[in-house]
Short mmCIF file of C-alpha atoms and ligand atoms in Angstrom, two decimals:
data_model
loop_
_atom_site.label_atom_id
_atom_site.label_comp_id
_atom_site.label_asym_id
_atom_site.label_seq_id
_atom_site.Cartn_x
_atom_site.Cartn_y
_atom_site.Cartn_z
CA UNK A 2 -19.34 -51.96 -46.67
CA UNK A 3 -22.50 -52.46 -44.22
CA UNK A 4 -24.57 -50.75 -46.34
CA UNK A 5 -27.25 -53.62 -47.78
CA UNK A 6 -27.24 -54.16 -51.68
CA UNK A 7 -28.43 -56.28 -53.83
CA UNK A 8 -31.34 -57.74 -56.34
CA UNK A 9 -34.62 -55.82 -55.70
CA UNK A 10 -36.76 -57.21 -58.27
CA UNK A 11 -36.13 -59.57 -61.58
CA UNK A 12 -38.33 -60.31 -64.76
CA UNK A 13 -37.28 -62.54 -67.75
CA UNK A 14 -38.00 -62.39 -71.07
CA UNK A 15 -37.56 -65.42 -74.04
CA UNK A 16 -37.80 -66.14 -77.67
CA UNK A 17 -41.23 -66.52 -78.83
CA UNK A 18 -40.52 -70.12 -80.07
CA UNK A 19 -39.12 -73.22 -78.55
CA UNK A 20 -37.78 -76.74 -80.20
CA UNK A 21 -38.50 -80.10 -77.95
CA UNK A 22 -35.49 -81.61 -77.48
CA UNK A 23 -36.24 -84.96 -78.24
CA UNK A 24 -37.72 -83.60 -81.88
CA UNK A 25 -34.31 -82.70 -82.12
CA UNK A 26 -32.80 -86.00 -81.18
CA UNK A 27 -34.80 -87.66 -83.76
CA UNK A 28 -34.39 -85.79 -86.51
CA UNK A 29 -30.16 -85.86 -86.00
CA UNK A 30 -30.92 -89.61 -85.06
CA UNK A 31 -29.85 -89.64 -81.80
CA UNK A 32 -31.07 -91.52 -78.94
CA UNK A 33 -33.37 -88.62 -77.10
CA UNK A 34 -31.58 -89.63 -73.81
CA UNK A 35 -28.44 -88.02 -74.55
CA UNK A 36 -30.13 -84.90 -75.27
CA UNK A 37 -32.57 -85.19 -72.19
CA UNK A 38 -30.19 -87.06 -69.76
CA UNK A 39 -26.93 -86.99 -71.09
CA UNK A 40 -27.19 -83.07 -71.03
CA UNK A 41 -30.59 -82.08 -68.97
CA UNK A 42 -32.03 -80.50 -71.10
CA UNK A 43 -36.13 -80.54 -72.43
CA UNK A 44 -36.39 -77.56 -74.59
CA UNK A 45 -34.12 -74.91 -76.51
CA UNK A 46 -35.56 -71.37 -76.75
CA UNK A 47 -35.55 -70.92 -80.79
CA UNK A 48 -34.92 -66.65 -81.40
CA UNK A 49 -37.19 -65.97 -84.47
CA UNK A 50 -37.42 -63.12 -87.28
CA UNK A 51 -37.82 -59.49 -85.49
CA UNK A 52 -35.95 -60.74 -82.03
CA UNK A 53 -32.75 -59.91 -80.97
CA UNK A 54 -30.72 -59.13 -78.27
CA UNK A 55 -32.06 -55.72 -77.89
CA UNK A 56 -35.98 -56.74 -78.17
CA UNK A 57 -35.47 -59.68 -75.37
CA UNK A 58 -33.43 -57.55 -73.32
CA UNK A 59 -36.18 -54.46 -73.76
CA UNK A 60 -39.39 -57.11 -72.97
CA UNK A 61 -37.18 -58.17 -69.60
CA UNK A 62 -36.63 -54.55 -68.74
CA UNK A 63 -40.31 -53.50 -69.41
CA UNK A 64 -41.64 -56.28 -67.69
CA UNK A 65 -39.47 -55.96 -65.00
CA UNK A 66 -40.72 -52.12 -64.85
CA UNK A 67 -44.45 -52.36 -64.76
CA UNK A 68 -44.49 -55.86 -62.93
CA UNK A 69 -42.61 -54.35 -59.79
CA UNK A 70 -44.41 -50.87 -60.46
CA UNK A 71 -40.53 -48.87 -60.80
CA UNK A 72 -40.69 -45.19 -61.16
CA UNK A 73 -38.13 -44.52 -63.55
CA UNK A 74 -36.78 -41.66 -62.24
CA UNK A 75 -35.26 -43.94 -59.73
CA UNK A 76 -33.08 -45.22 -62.21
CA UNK A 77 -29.36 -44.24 -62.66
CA UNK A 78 -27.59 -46.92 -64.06
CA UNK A 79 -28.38 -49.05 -67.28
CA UNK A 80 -25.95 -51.98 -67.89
CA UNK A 81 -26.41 -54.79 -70.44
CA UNK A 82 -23.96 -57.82 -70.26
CA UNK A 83 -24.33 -59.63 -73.65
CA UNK A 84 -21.72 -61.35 -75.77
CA UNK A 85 -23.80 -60.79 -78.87
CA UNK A 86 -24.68 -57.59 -79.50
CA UNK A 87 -26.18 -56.19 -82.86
CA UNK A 88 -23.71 -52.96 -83.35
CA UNK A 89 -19.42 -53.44 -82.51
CA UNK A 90 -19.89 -49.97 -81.25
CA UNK A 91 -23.32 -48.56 -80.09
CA UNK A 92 -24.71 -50.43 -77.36
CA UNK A 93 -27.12 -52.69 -76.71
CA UNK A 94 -27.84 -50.27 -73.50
CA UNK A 95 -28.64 -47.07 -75.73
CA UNK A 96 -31.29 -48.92 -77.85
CA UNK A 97 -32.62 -50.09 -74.29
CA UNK A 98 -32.67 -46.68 -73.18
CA UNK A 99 -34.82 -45.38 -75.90
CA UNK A 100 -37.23 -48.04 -76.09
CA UNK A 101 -37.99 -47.87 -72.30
CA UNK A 102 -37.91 -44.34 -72.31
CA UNK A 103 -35.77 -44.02 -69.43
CA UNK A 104 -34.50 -40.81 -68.17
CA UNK A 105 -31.51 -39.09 -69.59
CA UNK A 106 -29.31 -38.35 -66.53
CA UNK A 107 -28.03 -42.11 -66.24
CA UNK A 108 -24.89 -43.63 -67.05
CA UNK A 109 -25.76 -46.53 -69.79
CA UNK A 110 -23.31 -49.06 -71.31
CA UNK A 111 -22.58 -52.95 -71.88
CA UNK A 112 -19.90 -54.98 -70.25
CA UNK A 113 -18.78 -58.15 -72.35
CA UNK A 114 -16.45 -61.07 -71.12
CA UNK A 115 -18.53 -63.83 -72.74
CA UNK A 116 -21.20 -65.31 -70.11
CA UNK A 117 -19.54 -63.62 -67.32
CA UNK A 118 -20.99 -60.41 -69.17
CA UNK A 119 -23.34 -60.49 -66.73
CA UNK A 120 -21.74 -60.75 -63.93
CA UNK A 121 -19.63 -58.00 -64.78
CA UNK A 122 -22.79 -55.41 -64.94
CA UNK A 123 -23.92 -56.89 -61.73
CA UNK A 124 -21.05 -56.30 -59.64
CA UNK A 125 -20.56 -52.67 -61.61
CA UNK A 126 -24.18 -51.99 -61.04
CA UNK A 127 -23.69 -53.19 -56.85
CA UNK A 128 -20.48 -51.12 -56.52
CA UNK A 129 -21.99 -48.31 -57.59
CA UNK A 130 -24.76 -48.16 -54.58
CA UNK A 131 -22.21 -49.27 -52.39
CA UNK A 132 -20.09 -46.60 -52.80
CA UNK A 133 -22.65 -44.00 -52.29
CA UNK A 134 -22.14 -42.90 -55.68
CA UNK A 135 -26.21 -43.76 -56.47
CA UNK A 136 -27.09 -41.11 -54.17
CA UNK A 137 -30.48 -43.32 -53.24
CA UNK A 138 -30.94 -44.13 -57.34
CA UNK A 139 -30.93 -48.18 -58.58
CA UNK A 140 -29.58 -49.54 -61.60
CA UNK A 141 -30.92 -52.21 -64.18
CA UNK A 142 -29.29 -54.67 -65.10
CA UNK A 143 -30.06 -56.70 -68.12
CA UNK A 144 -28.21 -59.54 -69.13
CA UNK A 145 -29.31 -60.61 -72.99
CA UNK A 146 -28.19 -63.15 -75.40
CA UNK A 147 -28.91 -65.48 -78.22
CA UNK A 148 -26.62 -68.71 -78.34
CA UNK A 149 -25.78 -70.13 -81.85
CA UNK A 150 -23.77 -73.11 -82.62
CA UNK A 151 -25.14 -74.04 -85.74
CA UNK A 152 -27.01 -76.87 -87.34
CA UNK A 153 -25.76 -80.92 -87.03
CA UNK A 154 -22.90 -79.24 -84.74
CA UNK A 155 -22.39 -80.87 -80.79
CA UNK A 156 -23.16 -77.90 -79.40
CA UNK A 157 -26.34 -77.51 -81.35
CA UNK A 158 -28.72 -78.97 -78.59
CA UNK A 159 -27.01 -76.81 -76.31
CA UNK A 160 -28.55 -73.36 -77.91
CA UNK A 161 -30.81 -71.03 -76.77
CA UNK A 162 -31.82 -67.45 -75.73
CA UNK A 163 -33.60 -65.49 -73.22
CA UNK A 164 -32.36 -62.25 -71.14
CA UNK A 165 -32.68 -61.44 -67.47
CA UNK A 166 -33.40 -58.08 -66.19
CA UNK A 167 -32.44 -56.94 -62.45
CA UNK A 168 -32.95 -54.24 -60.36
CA UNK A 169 -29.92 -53.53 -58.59
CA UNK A 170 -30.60 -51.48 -55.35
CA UNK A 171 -30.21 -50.73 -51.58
CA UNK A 172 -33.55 -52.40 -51.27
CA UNK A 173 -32.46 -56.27 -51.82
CA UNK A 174 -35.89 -57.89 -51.83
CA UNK A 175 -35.04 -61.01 -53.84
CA UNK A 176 -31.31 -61.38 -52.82
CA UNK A 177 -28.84 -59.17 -50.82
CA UNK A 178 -25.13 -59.57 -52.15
CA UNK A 179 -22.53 -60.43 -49.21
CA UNK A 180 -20.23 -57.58 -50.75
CA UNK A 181 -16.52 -57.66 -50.75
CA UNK A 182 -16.27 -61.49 -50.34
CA UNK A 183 -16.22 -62.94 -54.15
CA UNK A 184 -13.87 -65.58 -55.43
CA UNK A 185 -12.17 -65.23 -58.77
CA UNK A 186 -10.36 -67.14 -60.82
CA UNK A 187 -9.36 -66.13 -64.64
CA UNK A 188 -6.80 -67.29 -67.14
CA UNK A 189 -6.00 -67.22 -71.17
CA UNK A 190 -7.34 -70.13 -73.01
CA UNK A 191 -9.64 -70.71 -76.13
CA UNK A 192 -12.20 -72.80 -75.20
CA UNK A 193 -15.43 -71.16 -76.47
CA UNK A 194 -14.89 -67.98 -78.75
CA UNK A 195 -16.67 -65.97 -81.85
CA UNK A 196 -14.97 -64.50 -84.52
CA UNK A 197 -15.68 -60.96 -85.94
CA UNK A 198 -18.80 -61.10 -88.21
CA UNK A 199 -19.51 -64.61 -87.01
CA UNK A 200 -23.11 -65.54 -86.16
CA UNK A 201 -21.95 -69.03 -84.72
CA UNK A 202 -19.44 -69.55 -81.69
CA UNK A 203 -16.42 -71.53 -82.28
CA UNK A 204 -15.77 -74.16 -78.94
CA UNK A 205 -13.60 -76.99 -77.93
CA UNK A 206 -16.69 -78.88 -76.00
CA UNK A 207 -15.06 -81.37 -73.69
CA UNK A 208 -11.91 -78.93 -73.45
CA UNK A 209 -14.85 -76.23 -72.10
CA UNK A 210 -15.92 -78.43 -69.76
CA UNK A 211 -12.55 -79.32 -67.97
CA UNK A 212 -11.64 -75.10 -68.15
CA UNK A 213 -15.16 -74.36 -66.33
CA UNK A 214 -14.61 -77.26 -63.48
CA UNK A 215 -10.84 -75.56 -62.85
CA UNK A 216 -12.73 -72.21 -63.14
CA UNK A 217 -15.26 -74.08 -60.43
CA UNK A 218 -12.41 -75.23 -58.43
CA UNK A 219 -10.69 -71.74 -58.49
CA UNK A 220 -13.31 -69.45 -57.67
CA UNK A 221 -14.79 -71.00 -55.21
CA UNK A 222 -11.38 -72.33 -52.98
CA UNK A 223 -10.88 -68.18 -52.81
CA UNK A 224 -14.52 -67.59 -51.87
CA UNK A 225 -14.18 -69.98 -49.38
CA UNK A 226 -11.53 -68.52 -47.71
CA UNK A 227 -12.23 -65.40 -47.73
CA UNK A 228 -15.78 -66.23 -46.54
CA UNK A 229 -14.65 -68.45 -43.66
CA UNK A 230 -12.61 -65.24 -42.09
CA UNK A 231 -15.53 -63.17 -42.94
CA UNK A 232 -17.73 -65.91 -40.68
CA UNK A 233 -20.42 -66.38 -43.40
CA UNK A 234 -19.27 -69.95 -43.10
CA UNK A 235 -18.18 -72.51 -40.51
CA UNK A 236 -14.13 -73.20 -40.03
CA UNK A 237 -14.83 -76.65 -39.71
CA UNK A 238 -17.07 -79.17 -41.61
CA UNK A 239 -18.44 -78.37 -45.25
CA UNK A 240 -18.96 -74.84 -46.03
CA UNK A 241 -21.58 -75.82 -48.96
CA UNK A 242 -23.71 -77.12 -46.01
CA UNK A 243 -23.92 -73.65 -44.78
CA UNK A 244 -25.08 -72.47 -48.50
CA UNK A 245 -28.99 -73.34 -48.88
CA UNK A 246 -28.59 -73.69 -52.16
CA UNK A 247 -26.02 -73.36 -55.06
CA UNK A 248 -26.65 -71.27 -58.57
CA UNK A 249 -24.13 -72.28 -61.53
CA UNK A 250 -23.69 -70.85 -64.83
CA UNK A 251 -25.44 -73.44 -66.89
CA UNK A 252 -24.38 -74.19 -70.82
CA UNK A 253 -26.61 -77.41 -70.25
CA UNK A 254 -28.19 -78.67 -67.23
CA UNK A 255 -25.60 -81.36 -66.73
CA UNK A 256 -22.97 -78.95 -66.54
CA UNK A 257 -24.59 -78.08 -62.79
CA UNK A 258 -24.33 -81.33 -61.98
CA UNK A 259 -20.29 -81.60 -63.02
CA UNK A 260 -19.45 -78.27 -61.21
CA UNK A 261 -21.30 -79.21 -58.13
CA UNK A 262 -19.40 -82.59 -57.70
CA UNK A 263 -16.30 -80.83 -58.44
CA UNK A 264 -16.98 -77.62 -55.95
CA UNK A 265 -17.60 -81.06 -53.45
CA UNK A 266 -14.27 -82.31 -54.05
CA UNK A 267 -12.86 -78.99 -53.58
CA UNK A 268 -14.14 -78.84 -49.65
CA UNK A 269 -13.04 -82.44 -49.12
CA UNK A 270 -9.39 -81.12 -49.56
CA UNK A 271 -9.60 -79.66 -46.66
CA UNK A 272 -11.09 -82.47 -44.63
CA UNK A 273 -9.57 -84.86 -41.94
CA UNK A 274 -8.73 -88.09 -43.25
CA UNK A 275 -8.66 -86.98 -46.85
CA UNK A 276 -6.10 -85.97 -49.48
CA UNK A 277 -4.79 -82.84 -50.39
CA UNK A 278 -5.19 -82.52 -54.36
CA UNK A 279 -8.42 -82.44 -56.17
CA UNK A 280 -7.37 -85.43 -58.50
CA UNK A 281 -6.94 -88.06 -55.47
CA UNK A 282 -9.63 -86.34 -53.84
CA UNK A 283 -12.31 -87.58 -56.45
CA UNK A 284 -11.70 -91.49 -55.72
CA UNK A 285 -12.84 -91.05 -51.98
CA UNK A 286 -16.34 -88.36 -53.06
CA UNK A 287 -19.00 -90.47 -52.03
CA UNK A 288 -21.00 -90.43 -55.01
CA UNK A 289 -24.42 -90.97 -53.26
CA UNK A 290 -23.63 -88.06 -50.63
CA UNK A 291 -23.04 -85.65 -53.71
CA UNK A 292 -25.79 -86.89 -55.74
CA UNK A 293 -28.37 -86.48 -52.55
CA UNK A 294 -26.65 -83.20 -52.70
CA UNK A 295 -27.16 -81.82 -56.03
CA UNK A 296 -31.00 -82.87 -55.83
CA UNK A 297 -31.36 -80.68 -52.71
CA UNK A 298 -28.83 -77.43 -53.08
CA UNK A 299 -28.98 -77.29 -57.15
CA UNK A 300 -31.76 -79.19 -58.89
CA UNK A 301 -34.40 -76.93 -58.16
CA UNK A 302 -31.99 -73.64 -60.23
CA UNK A 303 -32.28 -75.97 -63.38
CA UNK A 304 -36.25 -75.92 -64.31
CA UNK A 305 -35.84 -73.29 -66.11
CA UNK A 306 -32.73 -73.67 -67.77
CA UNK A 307 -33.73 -76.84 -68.91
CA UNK A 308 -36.62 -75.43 -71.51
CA UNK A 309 -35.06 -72.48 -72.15
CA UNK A 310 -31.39 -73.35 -73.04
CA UNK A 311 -27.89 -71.34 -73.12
CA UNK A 312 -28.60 -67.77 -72.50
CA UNK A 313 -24.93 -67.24 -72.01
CA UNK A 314 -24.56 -64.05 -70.02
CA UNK A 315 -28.44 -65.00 -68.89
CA UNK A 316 -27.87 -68.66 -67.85
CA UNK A 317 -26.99 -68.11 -63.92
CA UNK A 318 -29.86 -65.40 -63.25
CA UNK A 319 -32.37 -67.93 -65.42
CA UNK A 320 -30.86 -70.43 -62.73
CA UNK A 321 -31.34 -67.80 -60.32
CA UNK A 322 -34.79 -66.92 -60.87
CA UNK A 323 -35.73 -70.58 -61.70
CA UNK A 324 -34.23 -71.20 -57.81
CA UNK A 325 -36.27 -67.77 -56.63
CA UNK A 326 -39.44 -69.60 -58.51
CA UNK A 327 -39.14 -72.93 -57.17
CA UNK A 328 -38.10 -72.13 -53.55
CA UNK A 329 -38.07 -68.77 -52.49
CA UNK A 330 -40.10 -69.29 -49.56
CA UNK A 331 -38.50 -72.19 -48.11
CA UNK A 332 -35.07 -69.70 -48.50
CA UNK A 333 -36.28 -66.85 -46.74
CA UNK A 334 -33.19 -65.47 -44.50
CA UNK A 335 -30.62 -68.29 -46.02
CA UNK A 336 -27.10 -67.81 -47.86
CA UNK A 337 -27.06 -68.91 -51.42
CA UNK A 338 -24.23 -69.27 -53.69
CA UNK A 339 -23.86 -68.47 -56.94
CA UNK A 340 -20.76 -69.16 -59.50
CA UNK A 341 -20.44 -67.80 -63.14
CA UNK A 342 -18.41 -68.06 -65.26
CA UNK A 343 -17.23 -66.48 -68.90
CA UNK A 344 -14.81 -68.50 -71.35
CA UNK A 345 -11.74 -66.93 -72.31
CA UNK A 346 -12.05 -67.31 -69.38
CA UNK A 347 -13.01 -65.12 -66.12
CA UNK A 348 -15.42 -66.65 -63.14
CA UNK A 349 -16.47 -66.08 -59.88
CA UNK A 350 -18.37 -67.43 -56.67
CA UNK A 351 -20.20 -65.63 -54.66
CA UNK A 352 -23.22 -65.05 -52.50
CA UNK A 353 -26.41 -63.48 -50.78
CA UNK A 354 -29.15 -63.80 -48.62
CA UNK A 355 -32.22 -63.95 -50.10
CA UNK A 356 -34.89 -61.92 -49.04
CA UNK A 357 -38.18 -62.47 -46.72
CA UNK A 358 -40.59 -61.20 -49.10
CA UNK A 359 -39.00 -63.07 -51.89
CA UNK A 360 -41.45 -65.34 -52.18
CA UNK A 361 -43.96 -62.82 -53.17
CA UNK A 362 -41.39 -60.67 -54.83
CA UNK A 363 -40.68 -63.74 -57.71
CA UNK A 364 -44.53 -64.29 -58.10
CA UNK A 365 -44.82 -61.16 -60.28
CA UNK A 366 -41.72 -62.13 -62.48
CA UNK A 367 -44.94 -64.72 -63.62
CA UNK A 368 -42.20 -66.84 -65.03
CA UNK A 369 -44.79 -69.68 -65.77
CA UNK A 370 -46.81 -67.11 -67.83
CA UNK A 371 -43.49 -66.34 -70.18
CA UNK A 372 -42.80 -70.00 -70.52
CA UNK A 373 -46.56 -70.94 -71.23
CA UNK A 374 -46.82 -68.38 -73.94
CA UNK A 375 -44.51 -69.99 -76.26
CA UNK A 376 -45.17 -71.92 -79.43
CA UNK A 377 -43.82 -75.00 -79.88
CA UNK A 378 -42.39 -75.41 -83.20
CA UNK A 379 -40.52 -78.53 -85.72
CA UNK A 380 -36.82 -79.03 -86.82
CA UNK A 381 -38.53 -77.88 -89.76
CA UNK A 382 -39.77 -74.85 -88.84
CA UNK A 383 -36.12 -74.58 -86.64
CA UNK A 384 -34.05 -75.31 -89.54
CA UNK A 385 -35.72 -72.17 -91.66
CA UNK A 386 -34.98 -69.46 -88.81
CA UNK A 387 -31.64 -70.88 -88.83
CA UNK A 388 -31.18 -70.31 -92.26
CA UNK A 389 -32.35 -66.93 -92.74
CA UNK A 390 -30.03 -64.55 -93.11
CA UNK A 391 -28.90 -62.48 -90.08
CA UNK A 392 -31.20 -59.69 -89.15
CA UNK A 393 -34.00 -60.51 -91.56
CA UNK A 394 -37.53 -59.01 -90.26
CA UNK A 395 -40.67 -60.03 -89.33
CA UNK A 396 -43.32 -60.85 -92.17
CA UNK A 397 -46.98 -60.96 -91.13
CA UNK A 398 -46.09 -62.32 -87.45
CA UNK A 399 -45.48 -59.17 -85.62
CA UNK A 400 -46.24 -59.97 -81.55
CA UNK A 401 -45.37 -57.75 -78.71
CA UNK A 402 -43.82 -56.04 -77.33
CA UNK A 403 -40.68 -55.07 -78.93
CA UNK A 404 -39.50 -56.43 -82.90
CA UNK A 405 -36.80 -55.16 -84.63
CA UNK A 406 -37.81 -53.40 -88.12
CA UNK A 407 -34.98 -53.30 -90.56
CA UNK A 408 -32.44 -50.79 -91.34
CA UNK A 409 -33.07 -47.09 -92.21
CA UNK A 410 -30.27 -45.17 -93.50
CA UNK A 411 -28.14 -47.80 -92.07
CA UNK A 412 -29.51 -47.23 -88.73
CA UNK A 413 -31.11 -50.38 -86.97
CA UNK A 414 -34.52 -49.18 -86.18
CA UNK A 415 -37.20 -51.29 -83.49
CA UNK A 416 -40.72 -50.80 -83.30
CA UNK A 417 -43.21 -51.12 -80.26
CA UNK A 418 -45.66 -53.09 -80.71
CA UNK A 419 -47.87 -53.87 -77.59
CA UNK A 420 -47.36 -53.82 -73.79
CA UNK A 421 -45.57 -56.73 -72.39
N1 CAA B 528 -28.32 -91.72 -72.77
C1 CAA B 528 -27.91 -90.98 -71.70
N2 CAA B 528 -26.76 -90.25 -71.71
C2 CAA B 528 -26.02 -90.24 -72.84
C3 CAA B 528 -26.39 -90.97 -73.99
C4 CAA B 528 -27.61 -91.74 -73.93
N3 CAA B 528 -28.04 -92.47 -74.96
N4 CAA B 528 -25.47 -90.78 -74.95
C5 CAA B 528 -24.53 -89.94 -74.41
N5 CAA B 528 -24.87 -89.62 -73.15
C6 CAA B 528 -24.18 -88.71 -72.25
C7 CAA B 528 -22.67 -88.88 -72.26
O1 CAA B 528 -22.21 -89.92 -71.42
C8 CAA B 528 -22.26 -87.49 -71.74
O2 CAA B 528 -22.44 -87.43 -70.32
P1 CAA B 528 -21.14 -87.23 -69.38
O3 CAA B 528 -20.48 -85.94 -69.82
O4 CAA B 528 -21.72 -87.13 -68.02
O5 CAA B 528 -20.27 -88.41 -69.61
C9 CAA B 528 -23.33 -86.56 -72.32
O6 CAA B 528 -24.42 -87.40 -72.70
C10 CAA B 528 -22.87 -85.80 -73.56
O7 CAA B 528 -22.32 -86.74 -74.47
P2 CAA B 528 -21.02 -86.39 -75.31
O8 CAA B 528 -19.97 -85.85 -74.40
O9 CAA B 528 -20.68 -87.56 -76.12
O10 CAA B 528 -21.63 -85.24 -76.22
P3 CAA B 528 -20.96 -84.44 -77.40
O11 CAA B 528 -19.52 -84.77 -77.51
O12 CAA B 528 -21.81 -84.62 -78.59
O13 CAA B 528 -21.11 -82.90 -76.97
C11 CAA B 528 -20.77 -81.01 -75.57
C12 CAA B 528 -21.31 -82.43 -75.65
C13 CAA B 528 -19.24 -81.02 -75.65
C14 CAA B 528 -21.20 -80.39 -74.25
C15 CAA B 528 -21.36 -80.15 -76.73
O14 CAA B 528 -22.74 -80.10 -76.64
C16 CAA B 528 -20.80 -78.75 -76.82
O15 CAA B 528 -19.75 -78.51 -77.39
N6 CAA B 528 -21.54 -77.75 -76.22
C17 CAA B 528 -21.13 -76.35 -76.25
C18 CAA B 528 -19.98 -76.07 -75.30
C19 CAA B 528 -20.40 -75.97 -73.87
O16 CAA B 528 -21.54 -75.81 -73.53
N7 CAA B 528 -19.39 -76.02 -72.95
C20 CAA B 528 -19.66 -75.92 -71.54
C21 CAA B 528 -18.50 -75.30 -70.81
S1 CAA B 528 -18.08 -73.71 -71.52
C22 CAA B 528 -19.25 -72.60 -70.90
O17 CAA B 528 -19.92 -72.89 -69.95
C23 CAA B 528 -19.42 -71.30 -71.60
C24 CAA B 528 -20.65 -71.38 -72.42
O18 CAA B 528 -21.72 -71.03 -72.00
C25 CAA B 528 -20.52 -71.89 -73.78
#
């Protein structure tokens, strides 16, 4: 359990096209700020002909690779958490395999509970080295998805796409995992599913929002006890205050903002002169003290989310990494939390210390780089992707590194195209 393990290096990869938000907004006729305030968000990451979940979750992976110079013999594990995978029974991992090359004498699979997905490789991938089981070896982890509503629906400003690749290891560089001290919090409900040979996900919005905050609320009253006997946290006062800063699972940027308030209300349960239930507790927040709060422990995890969009199993390493961009330096040594959550639903809180070298760690992610590179396209232009049908291919636009070619004897087949 002493052993150290955690996030050794991370690379991102996204769509090659974005939509502005506020083109959005105008063309639906919407006042932008409901789009831009209302819900956070600037851009929404627009997957085009030839990408997928596989080619975004192969670009993160061989970024990740010859960024952080990985040998990849030293690689055991490959685990993709997606909730929209291109096959109901060969994985998303296999393709991954083969594209990267990677060696043969791994274990390689996916893990799906919607956006907890993830989270599910993560902690697979961490007990794994933990148990000794790696022998020395580290495991990627690549979280990948492409989030559809549809067109004119509410959740259509509220799409997106992008994948996150991790390298899970004994050699936490970027964020070492307090093992053992998670807090979960599941339960059977329908607010956000996908039907069999749907493209678009089916969701109760406002219902979502209430399951996530009592997903919030449960996950993180068990991490917090469990972390104040471990003594990662003070027994008395606010245990956020001893969490530098706080990573959520974000759907849309305001989302953050909702869970934070409500993981706020949670610790003033607990509190002297306050009362006991999380309903009653609300009236007496102080709504300056948690807004001063949110700007310093979560804002910063939301610069990238914001022009990228939902990246379902994605969105809390894209907050992550956005966090590792923004502030790694300033967070060298300090405890971070992080909460995620799948609908359905599963979630869970927990934490790390991120590394000294972080700082220069993140810099060769060169997460400004894969934003910059993006081409900024109109509803128009939107509105056509959208339309195609599912798994049409590239015309004369073919751009690195990785595009998916069409269908040979039923087989889906990908093609290399250029280094990343
Ligand atoms: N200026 C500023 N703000 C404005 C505004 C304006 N002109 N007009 C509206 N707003 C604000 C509203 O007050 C509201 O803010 P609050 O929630 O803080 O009150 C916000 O903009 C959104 O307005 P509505 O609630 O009226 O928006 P909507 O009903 O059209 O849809 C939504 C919002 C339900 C989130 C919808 O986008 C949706 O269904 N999204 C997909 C579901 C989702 O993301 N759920 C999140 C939890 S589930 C999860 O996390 C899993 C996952 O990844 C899907």
């Amino acid at each position: 359990m002493n052993q150290r393990v955690g996030i050794e290096a991370l690379s991102v990869a996204v769509p090659r096209r974005y939509l502005a938000l506020e083109d959005l907004a105008r063309a639906r006729t919407v006042d932008p700020a409901k789009f831009t305030v209302g819900l956070g968000l600037r851009e929404m990451a627009v997957a085009g002909p030839g990408e997928d979940t596989v080619t975004l979750a192969a670009t993160a992976g061989e970024r990740l690779l010859s960024a952080y110079g990985i040998e990849l013999s030293r690689i055991g594990m490959l685990v993709v958490g997606t909730e929209t995978g291109v096959d109901h029974s060969k994985a998303v991992a296999s393709y991954v395999q083969g594209l990267l090359g990677l060696p043969k004498s791994m274990r390689t699979f996916d893990t799906q509970h919607a956006c907890y997905g993830g989270t599910a490789a993560l902690m697979a991938a961490s007990d794994w080295i933990g148990s000794g089981h790696a022998d020395g070896r580290a495991a990627l982890v690549i979280c990948s998805d492409i989030a559809r509503y549809g067109i004119g629906t509410p959740g259509e400003p509220t799409q997106g796409g992008g994948a996150v690749a991790m390298l899970v290891s004994d050699r936490p560089e970027l964020l070492a995992l307090d093992r053992g001290v998670s807090g979960v919090y599941s339960t059977d409900i329908h607010d956000f599913w996908r039907p069999i040979g749907q493209r678009e996900a089916r969701v109760d919005g406002h219902y979502s929002i209430d399951c996530y905050l009592d997903a919030v609320a449960g996950a993180y009253r068990m991490w917090l006890e469990r972390a104040t006997r471990a003594g990662l946290v003070p027994a008395n006062g606010l245990a956020s205050d001893a969490l530098a800063r706080i990573a959520y699972h974000v759907p849309f940027c305001k989302m953050a903002r909702k869970a934070h308030a409500q993981l706020r209300r949670v610790e003033l349960e607990g509190q002297p002169g306050h009362p006991a239930s999380v309903d009653e507790a609300a009236s007496v927040v102080e709504e300056r003290a948690a807004a001063a709060s949110f700007e310093a422990q979560v804002a910063p995890s939301l610069l990238v989310p914001s022009r990228v969009g939902n990246t379902y199993t994605a969105s809390l390493y894209f907050a992550l990494a956005s966090l590792l961009h923004a502030d790694a330096n300033a967070l060298a040594g300090k405890r971070i939390g992080l909460f995620s959550y799948g609908s359905g639903c599963t979630s869970e809180f927990f934490s790390g210390v991120v590394g000294d070298h972080a700082s220069a760690a993140i810099e060769r992610a060169g997460i400004r780089d894969v934003l910059e590179q993006r081409q900024r396209i109109d509803v128009a232009q939107y509105e056509r992707i959208m339309t195609m049908p599912p798994d049409t291919q590239p015309m004369n636009e073919l751009r690195g590194p990785f595009a998916f070619r069409g269908f040979e004897d039923q087989r889906r087949r990908y093609r290399r195209l250029a280094a990343v």
